Short mmCIF file of C-alpha atoms and ligand atoms in Angstrom, two decimals:
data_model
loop_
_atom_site.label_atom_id
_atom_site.label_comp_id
_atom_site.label_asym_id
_atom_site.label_seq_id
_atom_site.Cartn_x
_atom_site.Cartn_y
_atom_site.Cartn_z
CA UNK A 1 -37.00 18.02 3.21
CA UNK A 2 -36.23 19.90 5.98
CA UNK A 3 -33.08 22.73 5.74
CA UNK A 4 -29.98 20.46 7.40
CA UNK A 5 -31.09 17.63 5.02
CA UNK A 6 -30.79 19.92 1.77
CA UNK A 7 -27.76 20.90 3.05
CA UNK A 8 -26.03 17.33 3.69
CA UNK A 9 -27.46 16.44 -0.03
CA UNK A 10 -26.01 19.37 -1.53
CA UNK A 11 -22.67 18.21 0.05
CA UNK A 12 -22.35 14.61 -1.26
CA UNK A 13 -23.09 16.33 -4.24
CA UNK A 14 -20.25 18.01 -4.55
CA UNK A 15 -18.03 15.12 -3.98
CA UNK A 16 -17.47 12.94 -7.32
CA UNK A 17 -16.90 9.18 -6.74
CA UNK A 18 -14.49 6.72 -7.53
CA UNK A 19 -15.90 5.59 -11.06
CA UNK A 20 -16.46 9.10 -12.23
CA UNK A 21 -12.74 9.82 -11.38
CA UNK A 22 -11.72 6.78 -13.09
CA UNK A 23 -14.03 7.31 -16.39
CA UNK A 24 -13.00 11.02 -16.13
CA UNK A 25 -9.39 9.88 -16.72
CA UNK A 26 -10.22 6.85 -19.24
CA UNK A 27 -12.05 10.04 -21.08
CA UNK A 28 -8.44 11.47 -21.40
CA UNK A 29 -6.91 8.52 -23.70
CA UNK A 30 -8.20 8.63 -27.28
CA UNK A 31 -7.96 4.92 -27.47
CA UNK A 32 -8.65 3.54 -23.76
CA UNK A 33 -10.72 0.41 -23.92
CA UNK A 34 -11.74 1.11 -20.46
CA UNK A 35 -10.05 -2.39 -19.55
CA UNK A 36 -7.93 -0.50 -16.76
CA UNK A 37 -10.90 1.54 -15.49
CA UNK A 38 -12.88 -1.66 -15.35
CA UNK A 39 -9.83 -3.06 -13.29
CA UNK A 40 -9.77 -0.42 -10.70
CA UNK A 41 -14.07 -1.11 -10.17
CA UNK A 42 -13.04 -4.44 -9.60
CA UNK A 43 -10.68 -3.94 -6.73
CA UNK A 44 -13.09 -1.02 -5.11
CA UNK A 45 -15.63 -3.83 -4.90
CA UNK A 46 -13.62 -5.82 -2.93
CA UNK A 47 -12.88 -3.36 -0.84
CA UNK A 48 -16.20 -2.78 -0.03
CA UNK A 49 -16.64 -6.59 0.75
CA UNK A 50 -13.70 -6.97 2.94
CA UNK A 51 -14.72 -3.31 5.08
CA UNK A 52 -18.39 -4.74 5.13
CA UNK A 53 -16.95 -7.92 6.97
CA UNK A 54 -14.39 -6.30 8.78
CA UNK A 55 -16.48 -3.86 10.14
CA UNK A 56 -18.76 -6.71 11.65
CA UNK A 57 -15.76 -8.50 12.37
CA UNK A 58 -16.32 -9.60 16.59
CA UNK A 59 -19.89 -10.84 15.56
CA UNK A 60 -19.01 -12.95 12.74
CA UNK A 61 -16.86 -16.00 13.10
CA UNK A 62 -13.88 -14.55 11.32
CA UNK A 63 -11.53 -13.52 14.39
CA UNK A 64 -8.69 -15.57 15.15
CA UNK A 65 -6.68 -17.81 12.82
CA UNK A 66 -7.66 -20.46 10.19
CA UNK A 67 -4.54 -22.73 11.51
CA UNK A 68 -3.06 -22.82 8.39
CA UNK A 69 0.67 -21.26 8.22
CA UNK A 70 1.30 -19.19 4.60
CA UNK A 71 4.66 -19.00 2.28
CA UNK A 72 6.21 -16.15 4.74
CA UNK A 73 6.00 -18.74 7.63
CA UNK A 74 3.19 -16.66 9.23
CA UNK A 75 0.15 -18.27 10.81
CA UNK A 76 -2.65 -16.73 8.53
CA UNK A 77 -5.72 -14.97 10.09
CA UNK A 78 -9.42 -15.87 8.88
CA UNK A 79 -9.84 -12.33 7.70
CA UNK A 80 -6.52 -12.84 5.81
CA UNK A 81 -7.96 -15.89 4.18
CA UNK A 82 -11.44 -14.22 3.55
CA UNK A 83 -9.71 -10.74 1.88
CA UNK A 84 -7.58 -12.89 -0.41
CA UNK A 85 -10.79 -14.75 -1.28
CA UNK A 86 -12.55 -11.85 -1.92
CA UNK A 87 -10.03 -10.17 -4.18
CA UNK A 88 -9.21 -13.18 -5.85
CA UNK A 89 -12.64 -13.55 -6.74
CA UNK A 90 -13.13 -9.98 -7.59
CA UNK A 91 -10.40 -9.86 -10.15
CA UNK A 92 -11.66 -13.56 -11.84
CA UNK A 93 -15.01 -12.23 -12.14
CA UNK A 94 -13.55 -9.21 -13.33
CA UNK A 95 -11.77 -10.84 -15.67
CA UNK A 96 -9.31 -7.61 -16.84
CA UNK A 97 -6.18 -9.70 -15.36
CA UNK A 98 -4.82 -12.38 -16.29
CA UNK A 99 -2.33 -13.46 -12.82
CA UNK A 100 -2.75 -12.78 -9.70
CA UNK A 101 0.44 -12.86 -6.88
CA UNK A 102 -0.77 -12.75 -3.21
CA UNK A 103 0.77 -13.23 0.03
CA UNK A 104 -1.52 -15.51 1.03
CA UNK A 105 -0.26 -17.97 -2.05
CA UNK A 106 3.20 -19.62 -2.80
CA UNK A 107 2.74 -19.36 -6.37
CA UNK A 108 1.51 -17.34 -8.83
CA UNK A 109 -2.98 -17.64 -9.11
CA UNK A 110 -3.62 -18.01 -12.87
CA UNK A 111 -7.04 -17.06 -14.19
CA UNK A 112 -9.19 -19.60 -15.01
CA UNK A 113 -7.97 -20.80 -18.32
CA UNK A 114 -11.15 -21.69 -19.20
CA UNK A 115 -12.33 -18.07 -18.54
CA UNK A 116 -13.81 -15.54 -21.69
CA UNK A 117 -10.45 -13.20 -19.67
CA UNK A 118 -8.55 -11.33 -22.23
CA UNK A 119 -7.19 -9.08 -19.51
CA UNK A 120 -3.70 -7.99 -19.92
CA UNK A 121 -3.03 -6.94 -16.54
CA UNK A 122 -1.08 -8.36 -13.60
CA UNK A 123 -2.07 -7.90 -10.19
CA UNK A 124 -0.25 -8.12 -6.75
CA UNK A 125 -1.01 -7.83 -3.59
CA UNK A 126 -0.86 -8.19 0.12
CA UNK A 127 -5.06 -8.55 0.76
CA UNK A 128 -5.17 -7.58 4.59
CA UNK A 129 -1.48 -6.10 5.71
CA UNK A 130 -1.08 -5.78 9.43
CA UNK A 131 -3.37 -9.11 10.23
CA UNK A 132 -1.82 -9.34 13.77
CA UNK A 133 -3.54 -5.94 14.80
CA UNK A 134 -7.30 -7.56 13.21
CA UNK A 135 -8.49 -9.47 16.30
CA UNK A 136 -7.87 -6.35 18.87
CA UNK A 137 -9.64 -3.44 16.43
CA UNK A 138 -6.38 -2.08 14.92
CA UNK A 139 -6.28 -0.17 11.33
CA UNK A 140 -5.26 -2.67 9.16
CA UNK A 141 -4.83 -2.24 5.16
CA UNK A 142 -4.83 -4.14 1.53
CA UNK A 143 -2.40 -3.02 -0.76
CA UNK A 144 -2.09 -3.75 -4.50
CA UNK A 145 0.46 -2.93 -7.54
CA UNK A 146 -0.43 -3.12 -11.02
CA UNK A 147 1.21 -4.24 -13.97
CA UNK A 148 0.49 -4.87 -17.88
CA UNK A 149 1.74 -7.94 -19.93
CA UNK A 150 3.54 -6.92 -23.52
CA UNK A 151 0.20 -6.44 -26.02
CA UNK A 152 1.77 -9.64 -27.77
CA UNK A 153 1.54 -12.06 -25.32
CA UNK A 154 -1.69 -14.04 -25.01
CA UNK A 155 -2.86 -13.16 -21.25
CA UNK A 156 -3.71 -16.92 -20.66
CA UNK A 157 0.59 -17.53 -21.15
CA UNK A 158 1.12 -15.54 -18.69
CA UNK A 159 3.61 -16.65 -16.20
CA UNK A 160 5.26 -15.38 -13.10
CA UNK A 161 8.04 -14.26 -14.95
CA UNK A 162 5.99 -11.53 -16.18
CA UNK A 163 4.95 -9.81 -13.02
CA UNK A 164 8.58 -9.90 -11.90
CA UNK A 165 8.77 -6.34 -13.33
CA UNK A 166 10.58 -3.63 -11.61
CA UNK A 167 8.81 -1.00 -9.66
CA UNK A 168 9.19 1.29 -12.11
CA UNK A 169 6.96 -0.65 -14.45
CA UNK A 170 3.85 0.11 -12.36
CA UNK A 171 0.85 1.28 -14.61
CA UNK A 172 -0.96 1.74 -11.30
CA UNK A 173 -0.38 0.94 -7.56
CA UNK A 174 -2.68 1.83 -4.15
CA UNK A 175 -4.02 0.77 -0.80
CA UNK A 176 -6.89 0.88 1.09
CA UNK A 177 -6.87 1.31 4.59
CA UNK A 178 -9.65 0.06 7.03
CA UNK A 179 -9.35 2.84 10.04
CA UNK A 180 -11.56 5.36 11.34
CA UNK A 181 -12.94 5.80 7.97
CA UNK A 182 -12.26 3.57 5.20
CA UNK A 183 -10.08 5.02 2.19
CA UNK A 184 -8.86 4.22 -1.31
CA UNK A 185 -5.73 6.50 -2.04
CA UNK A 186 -3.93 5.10 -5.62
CA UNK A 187 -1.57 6.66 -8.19
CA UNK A 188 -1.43 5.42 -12.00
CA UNK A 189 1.75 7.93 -11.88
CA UNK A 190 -0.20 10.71 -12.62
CA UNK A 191 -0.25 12.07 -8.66
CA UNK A 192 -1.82 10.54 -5.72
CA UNK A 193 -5.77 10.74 -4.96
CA UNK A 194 -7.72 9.20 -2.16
CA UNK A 195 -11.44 8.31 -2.03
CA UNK A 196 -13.42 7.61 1.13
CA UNK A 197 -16.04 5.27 1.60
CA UNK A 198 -19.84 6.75 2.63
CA UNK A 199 -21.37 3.74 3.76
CA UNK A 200 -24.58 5.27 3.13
CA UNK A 201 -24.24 5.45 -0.17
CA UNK A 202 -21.68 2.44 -0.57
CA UNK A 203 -19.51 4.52 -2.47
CA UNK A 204 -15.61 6.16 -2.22
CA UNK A 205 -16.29 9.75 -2.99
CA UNK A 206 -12.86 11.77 -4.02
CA UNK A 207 -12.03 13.17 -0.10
CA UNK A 208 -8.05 13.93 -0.71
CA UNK A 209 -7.24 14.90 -3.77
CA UNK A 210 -3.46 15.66 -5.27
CA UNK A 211 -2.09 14.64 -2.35
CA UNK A 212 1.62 15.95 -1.46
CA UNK A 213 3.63 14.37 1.46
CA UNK A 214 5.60 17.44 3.38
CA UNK A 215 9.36 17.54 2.78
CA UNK A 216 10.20 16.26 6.77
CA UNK A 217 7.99 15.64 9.34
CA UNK A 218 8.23 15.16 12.72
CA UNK A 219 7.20 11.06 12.86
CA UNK A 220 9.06 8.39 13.33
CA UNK A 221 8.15 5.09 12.81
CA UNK A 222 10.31 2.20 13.41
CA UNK A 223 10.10 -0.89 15.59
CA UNK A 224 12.66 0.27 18.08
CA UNK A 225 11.99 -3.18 19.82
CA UNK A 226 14.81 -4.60 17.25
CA UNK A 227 17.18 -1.47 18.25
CA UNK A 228 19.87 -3.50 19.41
CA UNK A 229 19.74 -5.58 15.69
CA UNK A 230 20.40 -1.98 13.37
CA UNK A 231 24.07 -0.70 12.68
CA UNK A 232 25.38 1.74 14.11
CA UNK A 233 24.71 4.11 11.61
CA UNK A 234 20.69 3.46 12.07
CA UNK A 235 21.15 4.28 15.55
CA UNK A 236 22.77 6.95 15.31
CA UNK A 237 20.18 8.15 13.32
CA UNK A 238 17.50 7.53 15.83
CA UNK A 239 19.41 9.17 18.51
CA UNK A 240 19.71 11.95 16.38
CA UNK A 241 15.85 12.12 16.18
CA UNK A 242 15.44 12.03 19.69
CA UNK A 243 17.66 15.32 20.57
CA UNK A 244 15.73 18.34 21.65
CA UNK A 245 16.87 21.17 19.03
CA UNK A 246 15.53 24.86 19.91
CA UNK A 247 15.92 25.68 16.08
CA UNK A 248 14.11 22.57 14.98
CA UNK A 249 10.84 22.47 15.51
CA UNK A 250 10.65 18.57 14.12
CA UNK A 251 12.81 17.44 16.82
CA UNK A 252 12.79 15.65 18.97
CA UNK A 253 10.74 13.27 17.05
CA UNK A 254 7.25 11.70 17.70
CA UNK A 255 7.19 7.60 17.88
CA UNK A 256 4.57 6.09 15.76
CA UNK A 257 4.34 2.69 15.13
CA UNK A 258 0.91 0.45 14.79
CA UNK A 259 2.78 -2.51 13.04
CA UNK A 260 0.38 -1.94 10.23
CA UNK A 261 2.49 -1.07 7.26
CA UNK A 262 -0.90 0.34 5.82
CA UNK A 263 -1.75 2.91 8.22
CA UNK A 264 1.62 3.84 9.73
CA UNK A 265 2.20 4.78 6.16
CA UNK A 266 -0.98 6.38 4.99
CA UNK A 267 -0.63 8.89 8.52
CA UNK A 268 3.19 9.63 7.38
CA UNK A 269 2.17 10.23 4.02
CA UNK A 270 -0.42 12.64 5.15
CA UNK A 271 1.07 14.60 8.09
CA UNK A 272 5.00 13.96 6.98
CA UNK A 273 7.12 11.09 8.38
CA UNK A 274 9.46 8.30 7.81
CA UNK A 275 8.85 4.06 8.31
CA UNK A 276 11.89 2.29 8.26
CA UNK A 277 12.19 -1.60 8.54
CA UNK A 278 15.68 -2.23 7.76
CA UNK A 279 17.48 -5.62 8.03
CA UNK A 280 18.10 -7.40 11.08
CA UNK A 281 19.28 -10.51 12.26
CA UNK A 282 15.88 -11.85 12.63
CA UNK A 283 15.46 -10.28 8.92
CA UNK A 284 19.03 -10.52 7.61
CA UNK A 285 16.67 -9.32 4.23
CA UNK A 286 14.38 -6.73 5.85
CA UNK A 287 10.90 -8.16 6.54
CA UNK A 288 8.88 -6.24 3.85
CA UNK A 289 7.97 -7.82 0.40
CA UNK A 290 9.00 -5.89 -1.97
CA UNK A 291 6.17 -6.80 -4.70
CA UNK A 292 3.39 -5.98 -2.88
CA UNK A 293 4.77 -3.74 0.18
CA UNK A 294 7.29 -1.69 -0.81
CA UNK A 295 6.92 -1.05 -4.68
CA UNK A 296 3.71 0.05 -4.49
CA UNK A 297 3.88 2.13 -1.54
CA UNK A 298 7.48 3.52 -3.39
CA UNK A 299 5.22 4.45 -5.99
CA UNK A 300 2.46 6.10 -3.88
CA UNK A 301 5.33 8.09 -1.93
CA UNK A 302 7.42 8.99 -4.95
CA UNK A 303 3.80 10.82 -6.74
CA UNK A 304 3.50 12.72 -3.41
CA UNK A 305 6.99 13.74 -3.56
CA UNK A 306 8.60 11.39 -0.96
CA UNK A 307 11.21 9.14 -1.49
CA UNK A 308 11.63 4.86 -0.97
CA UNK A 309 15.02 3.16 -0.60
CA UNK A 310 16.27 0.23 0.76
CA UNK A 311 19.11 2.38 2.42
CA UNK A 312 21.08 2.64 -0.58
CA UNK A 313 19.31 2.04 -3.84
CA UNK A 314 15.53 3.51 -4.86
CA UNK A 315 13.14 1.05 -4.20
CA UNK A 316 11.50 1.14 -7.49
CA UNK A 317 15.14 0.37 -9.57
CA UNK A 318 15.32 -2.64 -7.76
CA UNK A 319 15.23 -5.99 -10.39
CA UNK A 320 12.86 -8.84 -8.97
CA UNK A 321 13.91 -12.38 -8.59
CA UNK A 322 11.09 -13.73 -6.59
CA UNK A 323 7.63 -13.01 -5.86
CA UNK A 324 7.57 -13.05 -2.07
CA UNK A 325 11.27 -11.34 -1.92
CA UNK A 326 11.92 -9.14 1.10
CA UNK A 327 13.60 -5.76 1.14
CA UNK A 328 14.84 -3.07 3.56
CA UNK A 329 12.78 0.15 3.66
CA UNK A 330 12.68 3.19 4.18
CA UNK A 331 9.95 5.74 3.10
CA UNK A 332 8.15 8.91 3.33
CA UNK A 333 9.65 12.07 3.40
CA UNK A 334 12.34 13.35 0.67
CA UNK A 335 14.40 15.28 3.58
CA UNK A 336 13.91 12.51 6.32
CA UNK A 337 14.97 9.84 3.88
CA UNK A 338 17.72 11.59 2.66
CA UNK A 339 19.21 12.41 6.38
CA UNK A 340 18.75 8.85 7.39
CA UNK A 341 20.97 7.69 4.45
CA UNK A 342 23.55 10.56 5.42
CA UNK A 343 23.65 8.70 8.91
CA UNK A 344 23.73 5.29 7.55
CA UNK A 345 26.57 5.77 5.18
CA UNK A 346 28.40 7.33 8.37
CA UNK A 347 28.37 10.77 7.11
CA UNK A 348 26.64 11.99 9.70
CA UNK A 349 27.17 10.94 13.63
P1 AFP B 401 1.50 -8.92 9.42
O1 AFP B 401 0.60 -8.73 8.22
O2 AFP B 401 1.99 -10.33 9.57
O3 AFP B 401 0.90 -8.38 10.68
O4 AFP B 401 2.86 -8.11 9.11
C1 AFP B 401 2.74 -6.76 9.03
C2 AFP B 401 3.99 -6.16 8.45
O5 AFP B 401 4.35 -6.75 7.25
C3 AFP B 401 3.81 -4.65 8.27
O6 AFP B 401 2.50 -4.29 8.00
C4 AFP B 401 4.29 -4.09 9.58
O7 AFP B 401 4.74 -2.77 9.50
C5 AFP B 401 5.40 -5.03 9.94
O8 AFP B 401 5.06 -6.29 9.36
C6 AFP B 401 5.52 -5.20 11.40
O9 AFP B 401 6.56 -6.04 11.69
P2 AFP B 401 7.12 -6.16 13.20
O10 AFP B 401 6.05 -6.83 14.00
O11 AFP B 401 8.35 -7.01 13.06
O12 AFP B 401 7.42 -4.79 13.69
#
């Protein structure tokens, strides 16, 4: 083996991968029956099925749209269709959950009643976020929320009415985005960690570890394209972002938007930011889902010391009426968050 060689072995080696994290952490609860751990395998394999497609995604047939239109009204891509497949199927075969909510389906997916599943968790998610970017090379993103059904219910009674759970009832939440490199970042409310895939190896190896958002940043992402649709207060806001300030080095402030949820919020996270979507008149509601958008990413922010509102109320307080229910956001850092509010409740001008 030749010196560079050692080398690049002796580096993977000091990386530790996803499963050792997880088993590491399953180690740390006297009575874990590894049922969550098991979970979390199950959605990294997925993940590796949807990035090996993706990643081949101009010489396969799975470009374009299936011609089918989903519950939000939106026409649904094939490599929608294919990522929900693939999770779905993941988390049956899995069988640690017993319902699955997806974007891609009106109602709640049962598991297979006739299934050996004693899984007590509850799984949601939105399985490719940002499908209008797929078909021209964009980063686009799954992300997934976690919850757990009361010990006393059997898991095959499960019913819709148990995912609707409040944000704040997360046992685990995460995304994965599919960008320059492919990552895993997910919090069980114990800080945020993010693994990236080797393809080499097949395997997310711990990359980001404890991750901690900055306090402001200097990003901005919004789709200013609606600017005449936000209050005044919003605006203002935005205007305010946009002045050049000698003492301030954040200002004026960088526009970033890829229309990816996924990776507009993974880069905020990372280099300090804020998304907003609020309501409009296109989206009297805001045009996030707040089961499987903005609660988990709330989640992911809040462990990294962020904040998530829907301009007046945390994110995570708010009580669930429907599974594909829309919210106002806006996310990432604690100070950015906290001026925009300032500005929207006309405090600030
Ligand atoms: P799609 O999955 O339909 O592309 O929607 C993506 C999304 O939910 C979120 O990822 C984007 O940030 C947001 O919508 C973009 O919405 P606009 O196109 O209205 O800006």
């Amino acid at each position: 083996m030749s010196d560079s060689s050692i080398a690049e072995h002796a580096d993977l080696g000091d990386f530790k991968t996803l499963e050792q994290f997880i088993l590491e952490k399953q180690d740390q609860f006297d009575h874990s029956s590894g049922s969550f751990s098991r979970l979390l395998r199950d959605i990294s394999v997925a993940a590796k099925i949807v990035n090996r497609d993706m990643r081949r995604a101009g010489l396969l047939d799975i470009f374009g749209q299936t011609g089918v239109t989903n519950v939000q009204g939106e026409v649904q891509k094939k490599m929608d269709a294919l990522a929900n497949k693939e999770f779905v199927l993941a988390l049956r075969r899995g069988g640690e959950c017993c319902l699955i909510g997806s974007e891609e389906h009106a109602e709640a997916i049962p598991i297979d009643a006739s299934s050996e599943s004693d899984g007590h968790y509850i799984v949601l998610m939105d399985p490719l976020d940002g499908s209008s970017n797929i078909d021209v090379n964009v980063s686009v993103g799954t992300i997934f929320s976690i919850y757990r059904i009361p010990d006393e219910l059997p898991p095959k009674e499960a019913t819709l009415d148990d995912a609707l759970q409040p944000g704040t009832d997360q046992v685990a939440a995460g995304y994965v985005v599919y960008g320059s490199s492919t990552m895993l970042v997910y919090t069980t409310g114990d800080g945020v960690n993010g693994f990236t895939l080797d393809p080499s190896i097949g395997e997310f190896l711990l990359s980001h570890r404890n991750v901690k958002t900055p306090d402001r940043g200097r990003i901005c992402s919004i789709n200013s394209g609606n600017y005449h649709a936000f209050d005044q207060g919003l605006r203002n806001y935005l205007n305010w972002l946009q002045e050049y300030d000698e003492d301030d080095p954040n200002r004026p402030a960088k526009t970033r938007y890829i229309g990816s949820f996924v990776s507009d919020f993974h880069r905020n996270m990372m280099m300090g930011g804020i998304y907003m979507y609020p309501a409009t008149q296109g989206n009297p509601e805001g045009k996030l889902r707040l089961m499987y958008e903005a609660n988990p990413m709330a989640f992911l922010i809040e462990q990294a010391g962020g904040m998530a509102t829907n301009g007046e109320k945390r994110i995570m307080e708010i009580e669930p009426t429907s599974l594909h229910q829309r919210t106002p956001l806006f996310i990432g850092s604690p100070d950015m968050v906290k001026r925009a509010h300032a500005f929207l409740r006309g405090e600030r001008s």
